[in-house]
PDB file of C-alpha atoms and ligand atoms in Angstrom:
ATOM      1  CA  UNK A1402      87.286  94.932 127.125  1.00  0.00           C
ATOM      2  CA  UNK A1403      84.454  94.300 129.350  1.00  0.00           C
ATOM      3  CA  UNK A1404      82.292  91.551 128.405  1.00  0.00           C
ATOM      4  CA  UNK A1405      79.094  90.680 129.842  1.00  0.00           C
ATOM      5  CA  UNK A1406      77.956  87.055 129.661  1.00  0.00           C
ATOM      6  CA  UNK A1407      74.330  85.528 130.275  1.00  0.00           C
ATOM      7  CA  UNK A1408      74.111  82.207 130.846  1.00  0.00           C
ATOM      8  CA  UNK A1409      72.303  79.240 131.852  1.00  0.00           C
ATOM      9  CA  UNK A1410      68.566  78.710 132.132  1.00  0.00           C
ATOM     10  CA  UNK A1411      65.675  80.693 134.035  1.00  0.00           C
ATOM     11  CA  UNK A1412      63.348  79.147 136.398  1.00  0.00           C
ATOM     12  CA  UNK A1413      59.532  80.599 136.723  1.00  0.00           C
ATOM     13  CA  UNK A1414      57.875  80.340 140.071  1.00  0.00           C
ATOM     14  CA  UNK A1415      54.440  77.953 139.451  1.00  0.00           C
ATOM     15  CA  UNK A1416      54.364  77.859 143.362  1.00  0.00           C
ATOM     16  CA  UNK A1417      56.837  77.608 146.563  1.00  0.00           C
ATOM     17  CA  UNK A1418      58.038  73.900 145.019  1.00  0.00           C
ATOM     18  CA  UNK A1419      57.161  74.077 141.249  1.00  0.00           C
ATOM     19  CA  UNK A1420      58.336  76.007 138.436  1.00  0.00           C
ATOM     20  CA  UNK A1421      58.833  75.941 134.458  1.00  0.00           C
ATOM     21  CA  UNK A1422      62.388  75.738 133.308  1.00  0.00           C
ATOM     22  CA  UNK A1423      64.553  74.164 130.345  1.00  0.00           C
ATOM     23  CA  UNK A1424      67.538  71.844 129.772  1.00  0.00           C
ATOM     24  CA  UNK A1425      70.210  74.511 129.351  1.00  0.00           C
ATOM     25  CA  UNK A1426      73.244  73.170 131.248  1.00  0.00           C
ATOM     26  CA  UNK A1427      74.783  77.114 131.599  1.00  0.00           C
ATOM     27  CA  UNK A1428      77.622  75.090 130.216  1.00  0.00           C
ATOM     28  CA  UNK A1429      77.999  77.055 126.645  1.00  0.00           C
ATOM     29  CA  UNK A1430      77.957  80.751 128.730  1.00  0.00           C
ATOM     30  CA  UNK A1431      80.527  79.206 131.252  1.00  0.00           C
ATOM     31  CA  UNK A1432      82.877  78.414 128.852  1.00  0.00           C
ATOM     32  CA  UNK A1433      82.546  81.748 126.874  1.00  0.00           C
ATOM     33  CA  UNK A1434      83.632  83.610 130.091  1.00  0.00           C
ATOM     34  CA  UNK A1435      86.340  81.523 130.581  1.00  0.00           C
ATOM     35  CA  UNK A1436      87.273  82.063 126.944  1.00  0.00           C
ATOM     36  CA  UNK A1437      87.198  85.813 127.349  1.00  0.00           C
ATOM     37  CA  UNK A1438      88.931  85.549 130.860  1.00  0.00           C
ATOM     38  CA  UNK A1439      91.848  83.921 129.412  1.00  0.00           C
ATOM     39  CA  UNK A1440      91.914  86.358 126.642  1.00  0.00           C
ATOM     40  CA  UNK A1441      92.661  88.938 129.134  1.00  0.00           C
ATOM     41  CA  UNK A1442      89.050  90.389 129.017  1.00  0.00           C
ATOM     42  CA  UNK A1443      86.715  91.592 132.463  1.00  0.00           C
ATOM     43  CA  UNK A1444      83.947  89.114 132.545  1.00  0.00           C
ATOM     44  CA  UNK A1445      80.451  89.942 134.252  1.00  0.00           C
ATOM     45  CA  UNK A1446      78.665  86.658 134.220  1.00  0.00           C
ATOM     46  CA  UNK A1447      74.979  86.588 135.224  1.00  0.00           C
ATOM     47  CA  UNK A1448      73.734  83.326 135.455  1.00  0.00           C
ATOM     48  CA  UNK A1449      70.869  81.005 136.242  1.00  0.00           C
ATOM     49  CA  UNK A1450      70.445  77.613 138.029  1.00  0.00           C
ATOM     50  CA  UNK A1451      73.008  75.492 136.915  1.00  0.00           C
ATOM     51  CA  UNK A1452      75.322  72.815 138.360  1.00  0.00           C
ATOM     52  CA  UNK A1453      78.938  74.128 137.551  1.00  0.00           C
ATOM     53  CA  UNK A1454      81.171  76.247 138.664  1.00  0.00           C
ATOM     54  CA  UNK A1455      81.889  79.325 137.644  1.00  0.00           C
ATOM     55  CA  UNK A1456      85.162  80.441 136.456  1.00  0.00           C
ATOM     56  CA  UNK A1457      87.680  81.709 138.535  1.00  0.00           C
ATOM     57  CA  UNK A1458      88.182  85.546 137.822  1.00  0.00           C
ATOM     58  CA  UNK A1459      85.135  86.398 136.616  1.00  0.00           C
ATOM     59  CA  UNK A1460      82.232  88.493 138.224  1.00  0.00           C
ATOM     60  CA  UNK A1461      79.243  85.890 139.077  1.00  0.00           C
ATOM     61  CA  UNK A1462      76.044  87.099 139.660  1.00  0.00           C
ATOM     62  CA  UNK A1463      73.011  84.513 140.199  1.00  0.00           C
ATOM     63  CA  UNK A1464      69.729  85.191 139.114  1.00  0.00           C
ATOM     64  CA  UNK A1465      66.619  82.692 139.178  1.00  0.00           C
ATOM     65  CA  UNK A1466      63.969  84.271 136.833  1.00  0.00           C
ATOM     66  CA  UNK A1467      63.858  85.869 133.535  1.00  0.00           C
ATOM     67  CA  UNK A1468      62.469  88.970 135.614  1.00  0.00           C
ATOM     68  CA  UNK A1469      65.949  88.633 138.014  1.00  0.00           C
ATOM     69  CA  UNK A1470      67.901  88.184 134.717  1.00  0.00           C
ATOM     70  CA  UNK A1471      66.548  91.303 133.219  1.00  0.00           C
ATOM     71  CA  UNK A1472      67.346  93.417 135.950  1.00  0.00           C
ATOM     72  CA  UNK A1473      70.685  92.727 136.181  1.00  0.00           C
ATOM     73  CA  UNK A1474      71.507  92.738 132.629  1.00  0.00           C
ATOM     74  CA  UNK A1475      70.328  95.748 132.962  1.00  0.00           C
ATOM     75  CA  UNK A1476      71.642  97.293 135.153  1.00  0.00           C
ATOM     76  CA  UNK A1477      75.325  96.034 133.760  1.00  0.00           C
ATOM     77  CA  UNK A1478      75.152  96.334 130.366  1.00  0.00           C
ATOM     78  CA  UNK A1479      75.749  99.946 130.048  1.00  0.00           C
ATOM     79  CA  UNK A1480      79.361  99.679 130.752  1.00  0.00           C
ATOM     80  CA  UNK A1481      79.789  96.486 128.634  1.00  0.00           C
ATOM     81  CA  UNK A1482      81.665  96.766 125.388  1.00  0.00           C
ATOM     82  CA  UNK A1483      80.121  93.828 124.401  1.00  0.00           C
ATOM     83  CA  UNK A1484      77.390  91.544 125.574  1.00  0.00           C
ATOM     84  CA  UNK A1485      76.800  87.682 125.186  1.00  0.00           C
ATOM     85  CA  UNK A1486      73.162  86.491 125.514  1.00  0.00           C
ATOM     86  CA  UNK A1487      74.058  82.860 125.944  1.00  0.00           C
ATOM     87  CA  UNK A1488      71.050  81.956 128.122  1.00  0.00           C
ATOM     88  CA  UNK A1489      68.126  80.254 127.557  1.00  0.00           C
ATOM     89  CA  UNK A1490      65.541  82.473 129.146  1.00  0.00           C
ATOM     90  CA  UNK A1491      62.324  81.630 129.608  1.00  0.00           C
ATOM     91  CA  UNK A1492      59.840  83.257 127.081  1.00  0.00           C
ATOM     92  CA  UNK A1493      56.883  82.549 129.181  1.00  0.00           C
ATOM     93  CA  UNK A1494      56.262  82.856 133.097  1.00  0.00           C
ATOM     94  CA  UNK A1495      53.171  81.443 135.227  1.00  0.00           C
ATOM     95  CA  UNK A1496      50.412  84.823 135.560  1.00  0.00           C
ATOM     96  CA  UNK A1497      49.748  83.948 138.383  1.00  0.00           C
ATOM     97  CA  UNK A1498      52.378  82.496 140.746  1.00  0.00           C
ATOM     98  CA  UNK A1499      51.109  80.865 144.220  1.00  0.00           C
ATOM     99  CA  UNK A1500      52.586  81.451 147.476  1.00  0.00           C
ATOM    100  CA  UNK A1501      51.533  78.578 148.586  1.00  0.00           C
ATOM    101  CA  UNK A1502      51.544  75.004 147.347  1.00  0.00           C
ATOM    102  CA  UNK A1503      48.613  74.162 144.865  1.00  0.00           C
ATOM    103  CA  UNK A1504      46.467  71.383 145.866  1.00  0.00           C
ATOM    104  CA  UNK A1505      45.928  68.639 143.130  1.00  0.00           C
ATOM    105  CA  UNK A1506      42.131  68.627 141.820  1.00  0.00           C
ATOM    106  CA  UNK A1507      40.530  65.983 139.347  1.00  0.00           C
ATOM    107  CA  UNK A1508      41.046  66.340 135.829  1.00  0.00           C
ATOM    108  CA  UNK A1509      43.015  68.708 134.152  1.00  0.00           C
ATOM    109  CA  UNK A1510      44.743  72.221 134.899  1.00  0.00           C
ATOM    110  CA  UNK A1511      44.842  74.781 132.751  1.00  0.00           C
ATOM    111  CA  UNK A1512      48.229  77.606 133.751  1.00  0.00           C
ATOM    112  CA  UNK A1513      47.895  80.602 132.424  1.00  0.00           C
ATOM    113  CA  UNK A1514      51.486  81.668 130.752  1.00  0.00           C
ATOM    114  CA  UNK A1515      52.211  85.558 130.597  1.00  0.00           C
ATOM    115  CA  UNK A1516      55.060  86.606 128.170  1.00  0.00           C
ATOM    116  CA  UNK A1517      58.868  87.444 129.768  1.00  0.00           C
ATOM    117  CA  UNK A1518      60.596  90.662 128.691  1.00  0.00           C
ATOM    118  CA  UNK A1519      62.892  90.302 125.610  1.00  0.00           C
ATOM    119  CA  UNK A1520      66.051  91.117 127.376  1.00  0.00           C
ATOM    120  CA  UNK A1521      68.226  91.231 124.135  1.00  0.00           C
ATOM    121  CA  UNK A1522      65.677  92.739 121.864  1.00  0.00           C
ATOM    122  CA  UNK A1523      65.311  95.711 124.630  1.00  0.00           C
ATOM    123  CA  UNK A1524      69.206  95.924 125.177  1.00  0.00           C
ATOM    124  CA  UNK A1525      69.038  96.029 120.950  1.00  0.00           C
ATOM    125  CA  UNK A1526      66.803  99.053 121.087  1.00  0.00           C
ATOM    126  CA  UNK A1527      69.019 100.745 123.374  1.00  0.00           C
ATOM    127  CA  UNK A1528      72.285 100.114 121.775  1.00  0.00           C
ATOM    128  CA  UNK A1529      74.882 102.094 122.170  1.00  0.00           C
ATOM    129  CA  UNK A1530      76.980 103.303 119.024  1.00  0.00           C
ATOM    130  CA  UNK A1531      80.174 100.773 119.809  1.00  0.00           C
ATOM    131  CA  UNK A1532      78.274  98.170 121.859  1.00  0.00           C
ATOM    132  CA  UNK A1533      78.812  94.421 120.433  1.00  0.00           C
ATOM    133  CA  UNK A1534      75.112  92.901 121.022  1.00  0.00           C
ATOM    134  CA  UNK A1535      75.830  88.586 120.542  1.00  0.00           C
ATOM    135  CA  UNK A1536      72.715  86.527 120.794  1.00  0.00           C
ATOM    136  CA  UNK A1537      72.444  82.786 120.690  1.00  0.00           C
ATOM    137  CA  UNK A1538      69.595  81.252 118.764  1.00  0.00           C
ATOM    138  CA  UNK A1539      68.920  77.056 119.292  1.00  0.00           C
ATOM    139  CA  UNK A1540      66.631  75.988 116.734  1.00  0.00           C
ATOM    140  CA  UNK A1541      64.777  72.333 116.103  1.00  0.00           C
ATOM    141  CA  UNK A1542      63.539  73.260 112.478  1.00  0.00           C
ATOM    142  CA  UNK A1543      65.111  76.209 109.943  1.00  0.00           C
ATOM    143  CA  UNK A1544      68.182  77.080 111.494  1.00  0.00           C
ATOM    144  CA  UNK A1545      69.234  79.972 109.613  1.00  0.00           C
ATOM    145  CA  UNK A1546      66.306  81.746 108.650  1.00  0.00           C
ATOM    146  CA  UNK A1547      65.427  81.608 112.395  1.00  0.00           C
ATOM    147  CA  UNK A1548      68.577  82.793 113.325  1.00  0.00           C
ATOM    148  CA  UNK A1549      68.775  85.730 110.782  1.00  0.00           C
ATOM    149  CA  UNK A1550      65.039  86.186 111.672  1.00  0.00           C
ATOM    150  CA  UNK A1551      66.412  87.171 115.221  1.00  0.00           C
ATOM    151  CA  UNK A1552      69.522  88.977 114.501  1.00  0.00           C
ATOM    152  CA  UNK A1553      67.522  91.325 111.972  1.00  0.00           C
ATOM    153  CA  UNK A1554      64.686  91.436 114.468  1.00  0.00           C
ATOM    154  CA  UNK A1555      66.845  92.117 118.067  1.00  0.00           C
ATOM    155  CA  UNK A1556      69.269  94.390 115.837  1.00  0.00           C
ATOM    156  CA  UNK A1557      72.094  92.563 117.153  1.00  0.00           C
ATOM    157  CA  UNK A1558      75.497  92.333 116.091  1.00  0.00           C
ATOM    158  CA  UNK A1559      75.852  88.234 115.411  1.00  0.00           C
ATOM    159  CA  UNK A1560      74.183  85.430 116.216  1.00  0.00           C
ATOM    160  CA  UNK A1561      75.483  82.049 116.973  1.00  0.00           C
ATOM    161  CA  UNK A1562      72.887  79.605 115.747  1.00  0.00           C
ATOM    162  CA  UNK A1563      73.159  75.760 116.886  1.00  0.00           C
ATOM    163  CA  UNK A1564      70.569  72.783 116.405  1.00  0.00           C
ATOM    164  CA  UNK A1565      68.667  72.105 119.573  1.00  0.00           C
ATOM    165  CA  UNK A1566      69.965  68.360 119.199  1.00  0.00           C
ATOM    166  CA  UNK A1567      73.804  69.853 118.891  1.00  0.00           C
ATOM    167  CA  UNK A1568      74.389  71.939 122.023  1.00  0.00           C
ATOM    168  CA  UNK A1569      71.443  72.038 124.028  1.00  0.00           C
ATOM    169  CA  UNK A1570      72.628  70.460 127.728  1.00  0.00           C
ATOM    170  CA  UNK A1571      75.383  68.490 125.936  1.00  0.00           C
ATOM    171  CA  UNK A1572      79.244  68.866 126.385  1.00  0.00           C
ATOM    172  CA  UNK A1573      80.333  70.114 122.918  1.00  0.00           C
ATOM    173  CA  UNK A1574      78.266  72.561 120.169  1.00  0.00           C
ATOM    174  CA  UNK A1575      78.330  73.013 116.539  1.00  0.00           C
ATOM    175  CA  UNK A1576      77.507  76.627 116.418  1.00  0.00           C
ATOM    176  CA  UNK A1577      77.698  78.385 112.659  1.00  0.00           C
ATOM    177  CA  UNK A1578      77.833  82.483 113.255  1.00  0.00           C
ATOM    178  CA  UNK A1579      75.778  84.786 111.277  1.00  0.00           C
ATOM    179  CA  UNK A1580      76.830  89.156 111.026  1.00  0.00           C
ATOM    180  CA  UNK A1581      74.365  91.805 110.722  1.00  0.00           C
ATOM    181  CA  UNK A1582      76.405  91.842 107.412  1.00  0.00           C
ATOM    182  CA  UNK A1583      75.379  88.818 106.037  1.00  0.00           C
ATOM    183  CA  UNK A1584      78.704  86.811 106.754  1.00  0.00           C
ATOM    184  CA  UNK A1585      78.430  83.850 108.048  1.00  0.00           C
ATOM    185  CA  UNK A1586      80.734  81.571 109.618  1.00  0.00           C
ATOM    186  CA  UNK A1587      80.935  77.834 110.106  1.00  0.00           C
ATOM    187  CA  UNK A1588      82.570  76.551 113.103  1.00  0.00           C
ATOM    188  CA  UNK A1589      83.330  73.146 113.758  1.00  0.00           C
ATOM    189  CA  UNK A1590      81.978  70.845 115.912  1.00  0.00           C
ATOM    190  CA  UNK A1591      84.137  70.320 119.164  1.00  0.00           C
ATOM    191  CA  UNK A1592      83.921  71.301 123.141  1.00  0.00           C
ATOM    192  CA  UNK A1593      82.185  74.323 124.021  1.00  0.00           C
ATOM    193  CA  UNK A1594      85.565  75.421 125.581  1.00  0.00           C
ATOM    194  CA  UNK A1595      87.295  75.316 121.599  1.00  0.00           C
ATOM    195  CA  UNK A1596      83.872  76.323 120.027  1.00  0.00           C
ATOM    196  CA  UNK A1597      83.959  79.430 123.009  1.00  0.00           C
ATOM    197  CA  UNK A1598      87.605  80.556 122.140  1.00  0.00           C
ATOM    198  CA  UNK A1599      86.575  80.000 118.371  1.00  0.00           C
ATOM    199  CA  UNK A1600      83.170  82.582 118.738  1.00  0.00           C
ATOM    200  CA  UNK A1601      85.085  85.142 120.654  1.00  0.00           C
ATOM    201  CA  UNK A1602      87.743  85.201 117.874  1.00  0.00           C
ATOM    202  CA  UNK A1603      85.137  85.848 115.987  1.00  0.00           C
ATOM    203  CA  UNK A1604      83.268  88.158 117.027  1.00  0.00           C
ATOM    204  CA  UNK A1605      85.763  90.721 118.370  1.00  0.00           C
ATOM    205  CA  UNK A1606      88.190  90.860 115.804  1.00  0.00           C
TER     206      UNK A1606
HETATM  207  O1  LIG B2896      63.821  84.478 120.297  1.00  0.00           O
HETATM  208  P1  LIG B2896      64.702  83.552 121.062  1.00  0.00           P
HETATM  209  O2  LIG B2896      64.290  83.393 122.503  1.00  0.00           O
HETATM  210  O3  LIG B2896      64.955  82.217 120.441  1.00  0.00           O
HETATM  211  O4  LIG B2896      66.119  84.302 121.030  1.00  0.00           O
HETATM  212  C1  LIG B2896      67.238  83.762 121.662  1.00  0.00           C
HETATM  213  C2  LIG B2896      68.134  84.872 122.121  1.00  0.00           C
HETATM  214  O5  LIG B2896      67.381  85.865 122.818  1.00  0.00           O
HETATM  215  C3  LIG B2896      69.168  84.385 123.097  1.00  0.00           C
HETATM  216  O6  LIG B2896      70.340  85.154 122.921  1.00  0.00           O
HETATM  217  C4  LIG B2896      68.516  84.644 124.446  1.00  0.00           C
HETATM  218  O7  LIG B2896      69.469  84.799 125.477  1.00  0.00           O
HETATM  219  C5  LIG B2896      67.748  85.928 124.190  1.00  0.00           C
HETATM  220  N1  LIG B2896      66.501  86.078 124.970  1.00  0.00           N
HETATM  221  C6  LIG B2896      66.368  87.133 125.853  1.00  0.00           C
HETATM  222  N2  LIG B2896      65.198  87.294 126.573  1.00  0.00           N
HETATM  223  C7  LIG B2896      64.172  86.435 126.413  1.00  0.00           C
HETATM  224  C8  LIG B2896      64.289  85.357 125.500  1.00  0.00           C
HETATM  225  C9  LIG B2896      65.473  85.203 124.807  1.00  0.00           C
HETATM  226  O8  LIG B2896      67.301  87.915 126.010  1.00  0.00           O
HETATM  227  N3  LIG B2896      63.063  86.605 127.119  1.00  0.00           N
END
Protein backbone atom coordinates (compact mmCIF):
# COMPACT_ATOMS: atom_id res chain seq x y z
CA UNK A 1 0.00 0.00 0.00
CA UNK A 2 0.96 3.53 -0.15
CA UNK A 3 0.78 5.34 2.99
CA UNK A 4 1.10 8.90 3.48
CA UNK A 5 2.35 10.15 6.85
CA UNK A 6 2.21 13.83 8.38
CA UNK A 7 4.24 14.51 10.99
CA UNK A 8 5.82 16.80 13.30
CA UNK A 9 4.87 20.36 14.15
CA UNK A 10 4.24 23.61 11.92
CA UNK A 11 5.95 26.80 12.42
CA UNK A 12 4.01 30.30 11.55
CA UNK A 13 6.10 33.18 10.37
CA UNK A 14 5.50 36.25 13.21
CA UNK A 15 8.55 37.90 11.39
CA UNK A 16 12.10 36.94 9.69
CA UNK A 17 13.23 35.52 13.47
CA UNK A 18 9.89 34.79 15.28
CA UNK A 19 7.19 32.44 14.83
CA UNK A 20 4.33 30.40 16.77
CA UNK A 21 4.91 26.71 17.01
CA UNK A 22 4.24 23.67 19.50
CA UNK A 23 6.11 20.89 21.36
CA UNK A 24 5.46 18.08 18.89
CA UNK A 25 8.77 16.17 18.69
CA UNK A 26 7.64 14.60 14.91
CA UNK A 27 8.68 11.61 16.92
CA UNK A 28 5.07 9.68 16.93
CA UNK A 29 4.81 10.27 12.73
CA UNK A 30 8.52 9.06 12.47
CA UNK A 31 7.96 6.01 13.99
CA UNK A 32 4.63 5.26 12.14
CA UNK A 33 6.60 5.41 8.81
CA UNK A 34 9.07 3.30 9.98
CA UNK A 35 6.33 0.95 11.16
CA UNK A 36 4.73 0.88 7.75
CA UNK A 37 8.25 0.73 6.01
CA UNK A 38 9.06 -2.38 7.71
CA UNK A 39 5.72 -3.75 6.96
CA UNK A 40 6.63 -3.63 3.41
CA UNK A 41 4.43 -0.50 2.73
CA UNK A 42 5.60 2.92 0.34
CA UNK A 43 5.85 5.68 2.82
CA UNK A 44 5.41 9.49 1.77
CA UNK A 45 6.36 11.36 4.86
CA UNK A 46 5.75 15.13 4.95
CA UNK A 47 7.10 16.62 7.82
CA UNK A 48 7.78 19.73 9.84
CA UNK A 49 10.71 21.10 11.94
CA UNK A 50 11.90 18.48 13.95
CA UNK A 51 15.25 17.16 15.22
CA UNK A 52 15.35 13.43 13.97
CA UNK A 53 16.00 11.67 11.29
CA UNK A 54 13.93 10.37 9.04
CA UNK A 55 13.71 6.81 8.20
CA UNK A 56 15.64 5.25 5.74
CA UNK A 57 13.35 4.21 2.71
CA UNK A 58 10.82 6.44 3.00
CA UNK A 59 9.90 9.57 0.82
CA UNK A 60 10.72 12.84 3.06
CA UNK A 61 9.34 15.90 2.19
CA UNK A 62 9.90 19.09 4.58
CA UNK A 63 7.46 21.60 4.99
CA UNK A 64 7.57 24.66 7.55
CA UNK A 65 3.95 26.01 7.71
CA UNK A 66 0.55 24.66 7.97
CA UNK A 67 0.06 26.52 4.48
CA UNK A 68 3.42 24.34 3.10
CA UNK A 69 1.85 21.27 4.83
CA UNK A 70 -1.40 21.66 3.07
CA UNK A 71 -0.05 21.86 -0.20
CA UNK A 72 1.76 18.96 -0.19
CA UNK A 73 -0.68 16.78 1.42
CA UNK A 74 -2.39 17.76 -1.16
CA UNK A 75 -0.97 17.31 -3.75
CA UNK A 76 0.00 13.49 -2.51
CA UNK A 77 -2.85 12.27 -1.08
CA UNK A 78 -4.68 11.31 -4.12
CA UNK A 79 -2.62 8.32 -4.74
CA UNK A 80 -2.49 7.33 -1.02
CA UNK A 81 -4.42 4.29 0.07
CA UNK A 82 -4.30 5.53 3.30
CA UNK A 83 -3.29 8.68 5.07
CA UNK A 84 -1.87 9.36 8.67
CA UNK A 85 -2.41 12.91 10.05
CA UNK A 86 0.09 12.55 12.83
CA UNK A 87 1.08 16.24 12.97
CA UNK A 88 0.38 18.81 15.12
CA UNK A 89 -0.50 21.63 12.80
CA UNK A 90 -0.95 24.82 13.76
CA UNK A 91 -4.68 25.95 13.94
CA UNK A 92 -3.83 29.54 13.94
CA UNK A 93 -1.19 31.66 11.85
CA UNK A 94 -0.01 35.44 12.46
CA UNK A 95 -2.51 37.83 9.78
CA UNK A 96 -0.14 39.64 9.24
CA UNK A 97 3.43 38.30 8.96
CA UNK A 98 6.45 40.98 8.84
CA UNK A 99 9.24 40.89 6.54
CA UNK A 100 11.15 42.52 8.61
CA UNK A 101 11.99 42.29 12.29
CA UNK A 102 9.37 44.04 14.65
CA UNK A 103 10.72 46.62 16.85
CA UNK A 104 9.78 46.23 20.63
CA UNK A 105 7.32 49.17 21.82
CA UNK A 106 6.12 49.84 25.53
CA UNK A 107 3.41 47.93 26.87
CA UNK A 108 1.68 45.28 25.38
CA UNK A 109 1.15 43.73 21.74
CA UNK A 110 -1.77 42.57 20.58
CA UNK A 111 -1.12 39.66 17.18
CA UNK A 112 -3.78 39.20 15.30
CA UNK A 113 -4.24 35.17 14.69
CA UNK A 114 -6.04 34.14 11.32
CA UNK A 115 -7.35 30.49 11.20
CA UNK A 116 -5.08 27.58 9.16
CA UNK A 117 -6.87 25.32 6.68
CA UNK A 118 -8.19 22.02 8.17
CA UNK A 119 -6.02 19.78 6.16
CA UNK A 120 -7.76 16.49 7.34
CA UNK A 121 -11.25 17.79 7.52
CA UNK A 122 -10.75 19.00 3.66
CA UNK A 123 -8.94 15.64 2.65
CA UNK A 124 -12.33 14.09 4.66
CA UNK A 125 -14.60 15.95 2.30
CA UNK A 126 -12.83 14.71 -0.59
CA UNK A 127 -12.50 11.14 0.28
CA UNK A 128 -12.20 8.78 -1.98
CA UNK A 129 -14.44 5.50 -1.78
CA UNK A 130 -11.33 3.10 -0.44
CA UNK A 131 -9.16 5.86 1.07
CA UNK A 132 -8.17 5.09 4.91
CA UNK A 133 -8.37 8.82 6.46
CA UNK A 134 -6.29 8.31 10.30
CA UNK A 135 -6.26 11.42 12.39
CA UNK A 136 -4.56 11.92 15.70
CA UNK A 137 -6.37 13.87 18.36
CA UNK A 138 -4.10 15.02 21.81
CA UNK A 139 -6.42 16.17 24.31
CA UNK A 140 -5.78 17.90 28.02
CA UNK A 141 -9.53 17.50 29.17
CA UNK A 142 -12.38 14.82 27.65
CA UNK A 143 -10.44 12.57 25.71
CA UNK A 144 -12.95 10.63 24.00
CA UNK A 145 -15.71 12.77 23.35
CA UNK A 146 -13.07 15.09 21.76
CA UNK A 147 -11.74 12.49 19.84
CA UNK A 148 -15.12 11.06 18.53
CA UNK A 149 -16.09 14.80 18.23
CA UNK A 150 -13.31 14.89 15.45
CA UNK A 151 -13.59 11.62 13.81
CA UNK A 152 -17.49 12.25 13.31
CA UNK A 153 -16.70 15.83 12.40
CA UNK A 154 -13.43 15.25 9.74
CA UNK A 155 -15.37 11.96 8.54
CA UNK A 156 -12.35 10.05 9.07
CA UNK A 157 -11.75 6.54 9.30
CA UNK A 158 -10.08 6.26 13.11
CA UNK A 159 -8.68 8.33 15.37
CA UNK A 160 -5.90 7.71 17.72
CA UNK A 161 -6.61 9.78 20.79
CA UNK A 162 -3.69 10.29 23.50
CA UNK A 163 -3.56 12.70 26.67
CA UNK A 164 -1.49 15.75 25.97
CA UNK A 165 0.60 14.71 29.19
CA UNK A 166 1.08 10.97 27.51
CA UNK A 167 2.68 11.53 24.10
CA UNK A 168 3.06 15.01 23.45
CA UNK A 169 7.17 15.54 22.83
CA UNK A 170 7.83 12.46 25.01
CA UNK A 171 9.47 9.08 23.93
CA UNK A 172 6.57 6.60 24.40
CA UNK A 173 2.42 7.20 23.93
CA UNK A 174 -0.59 5.65 25.31
CA UNK A 175 -2.82 6.07 22.37
CA UNK A 176 -6.54 4.25 22.67
CA UNK A 177 -8.09 4.04 18.84
CA UNK A 178 -11.57 4.95 18.11
CA UNK A 179 -13.57 3.54 14.33
CA UNK A 180 -16.08 5.46 12.55
CA UNK A 181 -17.88 2.27 13.85
CA UNK A 182 -17.81 2.89 17.27
CA UNK A 183 -14.97 0.30 18.17
CA UNK A 184 -12.59 1.30 20.13
CA UNK A 185 -9.34 0.01 20.99
CA UNK A 186 -7.00 0.31 23.94
CA UNK A 187 -3.41 0.12 23.35
CA UNK A 188 -0.90 -0.04 25.85
CA UNK A 189 1.41 2.24 26.96
CA UNK A 190 5.02 1.61 25.52
CA UNK A 191 7.52 3.32 22.76
CA UNK A 192 6.02 5.03 19.97
CA UNK A 193 7.97 2.48 17.79
CA UNK A 194 5.60 -0.69 19.58
CA UNK A 195 2.57 1.73 19.97
CA UNK A 196 3.34 2.60 15.82
CA UNK A 197 3.50 -1.16 14.76
CA UNK A 198 0.47 -1.69 17.23
CA UNK A 199 -1.85 1.36 15.31
CA UNK A 200 -0.92 0.18 11.90
CA UNK A 201 -2.09 -3.36 12.84
CA UNK A 202 -4.87 -1.79 13.57
CA UNK A 203 -5.95 0.15 11.34
CA UNK A 204 -5.24 -1.79 8.12
CA UNK A 205 -6.37 -5.05 8.92
O1 LIG B 1 -9.02 19.50 15.65
P1 LIG B 1 -7.62 19.07 15.95
O2 LIG B 1 -6.58 20.04 15.44
O3 LIG B 1 -7.33 18.70 17.37
O4 LIG B 1 -7.48 17.71 15.12
C1 LIG B 1 -6.29 16.98 15.12
C2 LIG B 1 -6.15 16.26 13.81
O5 LIG B 1 -6.40 17.15 12.72
C3 LIG B 1 -4.75 15.75 13.61
O6 LIG B 1 -4.83 14.55 12.87
C4 LIG B 1 -4.09 16.86 12.81
O7 LIG B 1 -3.00 16.40 12.04
C5 LIG B 1 -5.23 17.36 11.94
N1 LIG B 1 -5.18 18.80 11.61
C6 LIG B 1 -5.08 19.19 10.29
N2 LIG B 1 -5.05 20.54 9.96
C7 LIG B 1 -5.13 21.48 10.92
C8 LIG B 1 -5.25 21.09 12.28
C9 LIG B 1 -5.26 19.74 12.59
O8 LIG B 1 -4.99 18.34 9.41
N3 LIG B 1 -5.10 22.76 10.59
Amino acid sequence: MKILITAGPTREKIDPVRFISNHSSGRMGYALAQAALDAGHKVTLISGPVSISAPEGADLINVISAAEMAESVKKHAPEAHAVIMCAAVADYRPAHPLDSKMKKQSGNLVLELERTEDILATLGKNKRPGQLLIGFAAETDDLEKNAVDKLRRKNLDWIAANAVSDGFGTLTNRVTLFHRSGKKTVLPLGRKSDVARDILKEVLS
